[in-house]
């Protein structure tokens, strides 16, 4: 059986559908991080990447995308084996990862500063003219720390904009799921990213991760993971005042209004929580349903949940894979058991499967009150809480009653209401008549305790750059 946490010089990558160990890797720790950062810094100072010129770098990133496509099936099989997600989902995330490189490749030749007309007129002196302009310069060394839930996608969401900006990188994948990131780094080299520009370190958060965050030569950390670890990173980054981008937890509310296309809303809300067995920060885990539709929606989602095929993600019929670990399974089950003990009703699922691997049934919970932990805390599992409401004002207040603000959604046919409620919801992403949509061209970031800054879009590249103002007296 695969261990959940270790405190040793090595760690195991394992298949969460079986517990089988796939690979044993070294925890690089502080020494490995020091070496990787030194390489990134030295190669930056030598101009190994930026010296190639913008058009050349754009062509290389485009080639990375092509190589991801050419190796998609191998990458998907590996992602499924190490993470557990169904192959169908792995294929979607890998196609999306290639698109992240294409999108960011397009930006490289369009990164530039501005020229501004200024003049100064000091007292007693003649008018002074200047040529003044800004330059957009990369932060030399960026540390990229990724989670285990969608490993390739998270790695590429950080590598593509960092490289487009011109930063050199040290990337640390989650200790549970290092294998596909290691393969992506090989494909970067194959595409022509020079040696030393992207450096991979493996290991635990407490050893390798924290050494990266502590390092004085790392100017930026881009982190995706839990809110609690994000707070630790903010504190550690204070040492050299690193720039920090954080994509953290969520507890996304989804509202089904009484004018919704109910069948579409039921399907959307079910997939919007059960996808990847609920292990995604953007899942819609709090569903608010107009009281007139409540029983129909709970029944409809319950039927979908009960019919879902759980199993090894590599099997073609599998719709839901395992949770990542025994620790995660115990944690998710604990939320459901506590809710039941507090008077909630489990209307579908609720059980752990009695088989190897870490499988939890898709679960629907009703009779939930806003003071329950299952309503307030991120479960990161296939568990949906459903709550009835009577009017728009009431449901907006309930939806916003969270320390998180990552995403939110609604199902309605009323266009005025859609825009009104989209304004009122406290979240970085709002979906109307859809769920789970993100795109490399659209900024993605959390409000409140769901994060700092954005990934994707032009803002995603800006996050790896700093501005310099240059004044030339004429
Ligand atoms: P989880 O608790 O579900 O494993 P985390 O947010 O702790 O989620 O992990 C996400 C990523 O952050 C992983 O790569 C992990 O190794 C890393 N990590 C964990 N703790 C730290 C830390 N103190 N400093 C830097 N990285 C960390």
XYZ file of C-alpha atoms and ligand atoms in Angstrom:
501
model
C 0.000 0.000 0.000
C 1.374 3.408 -0.941
C 2.287 5.676 1.954
C 0.584 9.055 2.229
C 3.394 11.011 3.685
C 6.985 10.217 4.170
C 9.878 11.858 5.798
C 12.818 10.328 4.012
C 15.278 10.906 1.217
C 13.051 9.119 -1.272
C 9.373 8.979 -2.038
C 7.071 6.760 -4.079
C 4.861 7.703 -6.981
C 1.949 5.266 -6.967
C -1.255 4.446 -8.777
C -4.178 5.574 -6.577
C -6.519 3.111 -8.287
C -4.523 0.198 -6.860
C -1.961 1.553 -4.406
C 0.783 -0.003 -6.578
C 4.123 1.841 -6.474
C 5.110 2.958 -9.984
C 8.384 4.689 -9.291
C 10.634 5.672 -6.386
C 12.250 9.089 -6.625
C 14.763 11.114 -4.651
C 13.611 14.024 -2.537
C 15.950 16.723 -3.897
C 15.668 18.865 -0.765
C 17.624 22.027 -0.139
C 20.784 20.877 -1.919
C 18.847 20.035 -5.083
C 16.978 23.335 -4.968
C 20.211 25.297 -4.475
C 21.715 23.594 -7.520
C 18.606 24.136 -9.671
C 18.306 27.812 -8.727
C 22.000 28.395 -9.390
C 21.637 26.851 -12.851
C 18.530 28.910 -13.621
C 20.245 32.109 -12.479
C 23.506 31.427 -14.348
C 21.780 30.545 -17.595
C 19.567 33.632 -17.274
C 22.590 35.855 -16.831
C 24.168 34.253 -19.889
C 21.015 35.015 -21.912
C 20.436 31.364 -22.733
C 16.730 31.911 -23.420
C 16.154 35.606 -23.993
C 19.273 35.870 -26.135
C 17.541 33.680 -28.716
C 15.187 36.506 -29.671
C 11.410 36.677 -29.437
C 10.453 35.051 -32.741
C 12.761 32.105 -32.147
C 11.406 31.558 -28.643
C 7.849 31.712 -29.961
C 8.656 28.991 -32.488
C 10.099 26.797 -29.717
C 7.011 27.163 -27.538
C 4.821 26.346 -30.521
C 6.945 23.215 -31.049
C 6.371 22.256 -27.399
C 2.630 22.336 -28.109
C 3.086 20.122 -31.166
C 5.178 17.662 -29.171
C 2.526 17.500 -26.452
C -0.039 16.679 -29.148
C 2.237 14.081 -30.743
C 2.804 12.397 -27.375
C -0.717 12.940 -26.085
C -1.715 9.318 -25.683
C 1.449 8.363 -23.812
C 1.051 11.422 -21.552
C -2.623 10.613 -20.930
C -1.849 7.009 -19.948
C 0.863 8.200 -17.566
C -1.354 10.902 -16.063
C -4.098 8.360 -15.433
C -1.690 5.869 -13.901
C -0.167 8.386 -11.502
C -3.175 10.591 -10.743
C -6.109 8.201 -11.224
C -8.267 10.445 -13.412
C -10.261 8.756 -16.218
C -8.342 8.581 -19.493
C -11.036 10.643 -21.217
C -10.376 13.513 -18.804
C -6.601 13.116 -19.047
C -6.874 13.485 -22.838
C -8.868 16.715 -22.475
C -6.381 18.242 -20.035
C -3.450 17.326 -22.279
C -5.035 18.898 -25.361
C -5.641 21.994 -23.207
C -2.003 21.987 -22.087
C -0.801 22.150 -25.696
C -3.119 25.118 -26.239
C -1.551 26.936 -23.288
C 1.801 26.815 -25.061
C 0.298 27.984 -28.378
C -1.514 30.892 -26.725
C 1.569 32.048 -24.831
C 3.819 31.549 -27.874
C 1.663 34.150 -29.599
C 2.373 36.714 -26.901
C 6.158 36.511 -27.009
C 6.500 38.777 -30.035
C 4.017 41.263 -28.568
C 5.652 41.996 -25.221
C 6.911 45.567 -25.184
C 7.014 48.706 -23.088
C 5.627 52.147 -23.901
C 7.122 55.467 -24.901
C 5.659 58.393 -22.969
C 5.989 62.122 -23.685
C 7.067 63.838 -20.473
C 8.827 67.066 -19.682
C 10.030 68.682 -16.481
C 10.183 72.357 -15.749
C 12.258 72.807 -12.588
C 12.026 76.240 -10.901
C 14.767 78.511 -12.173
C 15.887 76.123 -14.827
C 15.107 75.799 -18.457
C 12.633 73.272 -19.714
C 14.199 69.830 -19.867
C 13.132 67.358 -22.526
C 13.385 63.599 -22.126
C 12.975 60.482 -24.101
C 11.161 58.265 -21.577
C 10.101 54.691 -22.039
C 9.290 51.528 -20.134
C 10.693 48.082 -20.567
C 8.978 44.848 -19.573
C 11.629 42.603 -18.106
C 11.303 39.041 -16.848
C 11.772 38.169 -13.208
C 14.975 36.137 -13.660
C 14.144 33.019 -11.628
C 10.608 31.843 -10.971
C 9.691 28.944 -8.678
C 6.647 26.990 -9.862
C 4.903 24.749 -7.334
C 2.050 22.574 -8.549
C -0.597 20.339 -6.944
C -1.550 16.721 -7.687
C -5.101 17.140 -8.997
C -4.455 18.022 -12.681
C -0.680 17.723 -12.857
C 0.135 18.369 -16.544
C -2.384 21.131 -16.853
C -1.026 22.940 -13.790
C 2.590 22.540 -14.896
C 1.839 23.945 -18.361
C -0.328 26.764 -16.962
C 2.812 28.013 -15.224
C 5.628 26.988 -17.581
C 4.081 28.495 -20.724
C 3.586 32.073 -19.445
C 6.841 32.024 -17.433
C 8.786 31.086 -20.556
C 6.829 33.568 -22.666
C 7.781 36.310 -20.208
C 11.418 35.197 -20.377
C 11.831 33.851 -16.838
C 13.978 30.835 -16.111
C 12.180 28.297 -13.977
C 12.534 25.812 -11.180
C 9.437 23.630 -11.142
C 8.388 21.361 -8.270
C 5.490 19.021 -9.009
C 3.460 17.550 -6.167
C 5.159 14.569 -4.580
C 2.114 12.404 -5.347
C 2.200 13.082 -9.117
C 5.621 13.983 -10.473
C 5.736 11.709 -13.520
C 4.007 13.691 -16.263
C 5.747 16.937 -15.307
C 9.070 15.128 -15.632
C 8.002 14.071 -19.135
C 6.913 17.624 -20.054
C 10.353 18.904 -19.056
C 11.889 16.339 -21.437
C 9.598 17.546 -24.226
C 10.659 21.162 -23.564
C 14.273 20.132 -24.142
C 13.301 18.206 -27.258
C 11.517 21.295 -28.594
C 14.673 23.365 -28.188
C 14.351 25.082 -24.798
C 18.055 25.368 -23.886
C 19.461 23.353 -21.009
C 19.244 25.102 -17.654
C 16.227 27.274 -18.535
C 13.711 24.909 -16.933
C 14.931 22.898 -13.952
C 12.858 20.270 -12.219
C 13.138 19.440 -8.545
C 11.213 16.656 -6.861
C 10.248 16.176 -3.277
C 7.971 16.993 -0.391
C 6.510 20.385 0.347
C 8.204 20.642 3.737
C 11.652 19.941 2.281
C 12.006 20.765 -1.424
C 8.983 23.082 -1.684
C 9.914 25.209 1.283
C 13.583 25.387 0.182
C 12.384 26.863 -3.106
C 10.139 29.389 -1.385
C 12.918 30.358 1.013
C 15.576 30.804 -1.652
C 16.985 34.337 -1.898
C 17.641 34.073 -5.649
C 14.073 33.132 -6.506
C 12.212 36.328 -7.337
C 8.760 34.893 -7.833
C 6.687 31.948 -6.692
C 3.667 30.767 -8.617
C 1.786 28.326 -6.423
C -1.369 26.305 -6.884
C -2.606 24.320 -3.910
C -4.415 24.560 -0.631
C -5.169 27.848 1.097
C -3.327 26.755 4.227
C -0.102 26.083 2.290
C -0.631 29.321 0.359
C -0.593 31.257 3.635
C 2.637 29.536 4.639
C 4.171 30.516 1.321
C 3.220 34.158 1.798
C 5.007 34.184 5.137
C 8.108 32.456 3.786
C 8.225 34.736 0.730
C 8.607 37.761 3.001
C 12.313 36.942 3.413
C 13.321 38.517 0.107
C 9.892 39.978 -0.716
C 9.276 37.542 -3.551
C 6.401 38.236 -5.875
C 3.747 35.608 -5.237
C 0.854 34.357 -7.330
C -1.515 32.023 -5.514
C -4.292 29.847 -6.912
C -5.897 28.399 -3.795
C -9.002 26.651 -2.595
C -12.622 27.207 -3.481
C -16.132 26.499 -2.269
C -17.916 27.561 -5.407
C -21.644 28.314 -5.243
C -23.925 27.360 -8.133
C -27.474 28.760 -8.253
C -30.357 27.143 -10.131
C -33.082 29.768 -10.544
C -36.716 28.851 -11.149
C -36.511 29.926 -14.820
C -33.551 27.630 -15.620
C -33.415 24.885 -18.231
C -33.696 22.355 -15.420
C -32.452 19.265 -17.231
C -29.349 21.095 -18.464
C -28.804 22.503 -14.969
C -29.034 19.042 -13.385
C -26.478 17.608 -15.799
C -24.231 20.654 -15.440
C -24.360 20.725 -11.658
C -23.648 16.976 -11.440
C -20.611 17.113 -13.717
C -19.639 20.419 -12.123
C -18.971 18.658 -8.813
C -18.191 15.037 -9.698
C -15.577 15.719 -12.398
C -12.153 14.342 -11.401
C -13.926 12.935 -8.312
C -14.403 16.468 -7.023
C -10.660 17.071 -6.844
C -10.563 20.482 -8.464
C -10.554 23.884 -6.838
C -13.293 25.148 -9.207
C -15.910 22.460 -8.610
C -19.369 23.736 -7.708
C -19.660 22.205 -4.249
C -22.482 24.369 -2.878
C -25.642 24.098 -4.976
C -28.531 26.461 -4.255
C -31.814 25.433 -5.854
C -35.043 27.427 -6.020
C -37.448 25.758 -3.616
C -39.948 25.009 -6.408
C -37.325 22.802 -8.136
C -35.527 21.418 -5.096
C -36.858 17.827 -5.033
C -36.570 17.435 -8.805
C -32.944 18.609 -8.851
C -31.860 16.534 -5.837
C -33.516 13.480 -7.365
C -31.972 14.126 -10.817
C -28.444 14.618 -9.526
C -28.808 11.628 -7.210
C -29.768 9.425 -10.188
C -26.716 10.607 -12.147
C -24.484 9.989 -9.112
C -25.819 6.493 -8.529
C -25.348 5.533 -12.188
C -21.721 6.694 -12.400
C -19.137 4.014 -13.083
C -16.249 4.154 -10.600
C -13.024 2.376 -11.336
C -9.492 2.472 -12.607
C -9.214 5.503 -14.883
C -7.494 3.325 -17.478
C -10.683 1.282 -18.062
C -12.698 2.708 -20.982
C -16.018 2.637 -19.096
C -14.752 4.504 -16.018
C -16.410 7.848 -15.326
C -14.953 8.493 -11.866
C -11.486 7.501 -10.741
C -10.120 7.195 -7.207
C -9.168 9.967 -4.831
C -5.451 10.635 -4.743
C -4.633 8.959 -1.424
C -5.880 7.227 1.671
C -5.425 10.479 3.576
C -7.666 12.297 1.079
C -10.247 9.519 1.209
C -10.366 9.597 5.017
C -10.663 13.361 4.964
C -13.578 13.370 2.482
C -15.355 10.556 4.323
C -14.850 12.493 7.573
C -16.709 15.511 6.176
C -19.657 13.316 5.163
C -19.763 11.466 8.493
C -19.617 14.716 10.467
C -22.437 16.216 8.375
C -24.571 13.120 8.946
C -23.913 13.297 12.684
C -24.930 16.974 12.649
C -28.314 16.143 11.099
C -27.656 16.382 7.345
C -29.250 13.831 5.002
C -27.156 11.780 2.569
C -29.464 11.333 -0.414
C -26.934 9.596 -2.679
C -23.611 7.829 -2.154
C -21.771 8.560 1.061
C -19.746 5.343 1.157
C -16.164 4.359 0.552
C -15.806 1.420 -1.855
C -14.506 -1.799 -0.370
C -11.755 -2.467 -2.932
C -8.080 -1.591 -3.438
C -7.427 2.055 -4.212
C -9.113 5.125 -2.727
C -12.663 5.236 -4.050
C -15.518 7.360 -2.703
C -19.042 7.245 -4.110
C -20.370 10.481 -5.609
C -22.382 11.917 -2.780
C -25.312 14.318 -2.429
C -26.000 15.944 0.935
C -29.156 17.878 1.885
C -30.548 19.400 5.123
C -27.305 21.356 5.290
C -27.040 24.557 7.292
C -24.470 27.295 6.625
C -22.702 26.703 9.931
C -21.735 23.130 9.027
C -18.163 22.380 8.061
C -19.343 20.640 4.881
C -20.832 23.982 3.777
C -17.888 26.146 4.796
C -14.721 24.107 4.144
C -13.221 22.783 0.957
C -13.888 19.021 0.793
C -11.935 18.303 -2.434
C -13.981 15.196 -3.104
C -17.166 14.154 -4.966
C -19.518 15.663 -2.417
C -22.310 18.105 -3.272
C -24.338 20.025 -0.717
C -27.772 21.191 -1.901
C -29.709 23.979 -0.235
C -33.115 25.474 -1.147
C -33.726 29.219 -1.498
C -36.696 31.490 -2.156
C -35.429 34.716 -3.723
C -32.502 36.282 -5.527
C -31.295 38.556 -2.737
C -31.313 35.718 -0.229
C -29.355 33.373 -2.520
C -26.701 35.964 -3.398
C -26.055 36.463 0.326
C -25.848 32.694 0.881
C -23.535 32.249 -2.112
C -21.214 34.990 -0.876
C -21.175 33.627 2.663
C -17.735 32.036 2.245
C -14.131 32.941 2.859
C -13.440 31.624 -0.642
C -14.131 33.402 -3.929
C -12.752 31.307 -6.764
C -15.729 30.609 -9.026
C -19.508 30.820 -8.981
C -22.265 29.967 -11.405
C -25.929 30.216 -12.189
C -28.514 28.577 -14.388
C -31.143 31.049 -15.627
C -32.850 32.127 -18.855
C -33.268 35.727 -17.645
C -30.480 37.780 -19.237
C -30.922 40.754 -16.906
C -30.737 38.550 -13.864
C -27.660 36.794 -15.247
C -25.668 40.030 -15.480
C -27.055 41.425 -12.218
C -26.120 38.312 -10.258
C -22.745 37.993 -12.037
C -21.917 41.471 -10.668
C -23.038 40.569 -7.174
C -21.201 37.251 -6.835
C -17.837 37.505 -5.076
C -15.734 35.283 -7.294
C -12.938 35.488 -9.844
C -14.875 33.487 -12.448
C -18.637 33.432 -13.030
C -20.442 30.932 -15.273
C -23.899 31.481 -16.737
C -25.580 28.309 -18.034
C -22.294 26.428 -17.996
C -19.789 25.214 -15.411
C -16.092 24.409 -15.143
C -15.143 26.587 -18.138
C -11.695 28.136 -18.109
C -9.549 29.204 -21.034
C -5.906 30.135 -21.521
C -7.009 33.502 -22.912
C -9.192 34.417 -19.899
C -7.647 35.548 -16.591
C -8.207 33.005 -13.826
C -7.722 33.987 -10.207
C -9.443 33.904 -6.893
C -11.076 36.657 -4.891
C -10.972 36.635 -1.087
C -8.969 33.679 0.300
C -8.943 31.866 -3.035
C -5.783 33.550 -4.171
C -3.615 36.419 -5.266
C -3.212 37.481 -8.872
C -4.217 35.703 -12.050
C -3.021 33.021 -14.388
C -3.978 32.907 -18.099
C -4.447 35.787 -20.507
C -2.097 38.731 -20.718
C -2.237 39.080 -16.929
C -0.786 35.599 -16.612
C 2.389 36.697 -18.434
C 2.544 40.055 -16.641
C 2.818 38.080 -13.413
C 6.335 36.977 -14.422
C 7.509 40.447 -15.448
C 8.565 43.682 -13.839
C 8.495 47.165 -15.341
C 11.513 49.428 -15.716
C 11.219 53.154 -16.507
C 14.106 54.684 -18.459
C 14.683 58.472 -18.711
C 17.096 59.833 -21.303
C 17.804 63.568 -21.100
C 17.716 65.161 -24.574
P -2.132 18.970 -0.261
O -2.218 19.251 1.212
O -3.415 18.558 -0.837
O -1.009 18.018 -0.654
P -0.676 21.404 -0.755
O -1.256 22.723 -1.049
O -0.002 21.250 0.569
O -1.831 20.357 -0.968
O 0.364 20.993 -1.906
C 0.463 21.596 -3.166
C 1.918 21.711 -3.535
O 2.580 22.511 -2.562
C 2.680 20.389 -3.588
O 3.641 20.458 -4.625
C 3.374 20.380 -2.226
O 4.538 19.585 -2.191
C 3.713 21.835 -2.065
N 3.930 22.283 -0.682
C 3.358 21.819 0.445
N 3.803 22.499 1.527
C 4.685 23.413 1.085
C 5.486 24.423 1.702
N 5.458 24.623 3.016
N 6.274 25.194 0.923
C 6.299 25.018 -0.407
N 5.567 24.093 -1.065
C 4.770 23.296 -0.334
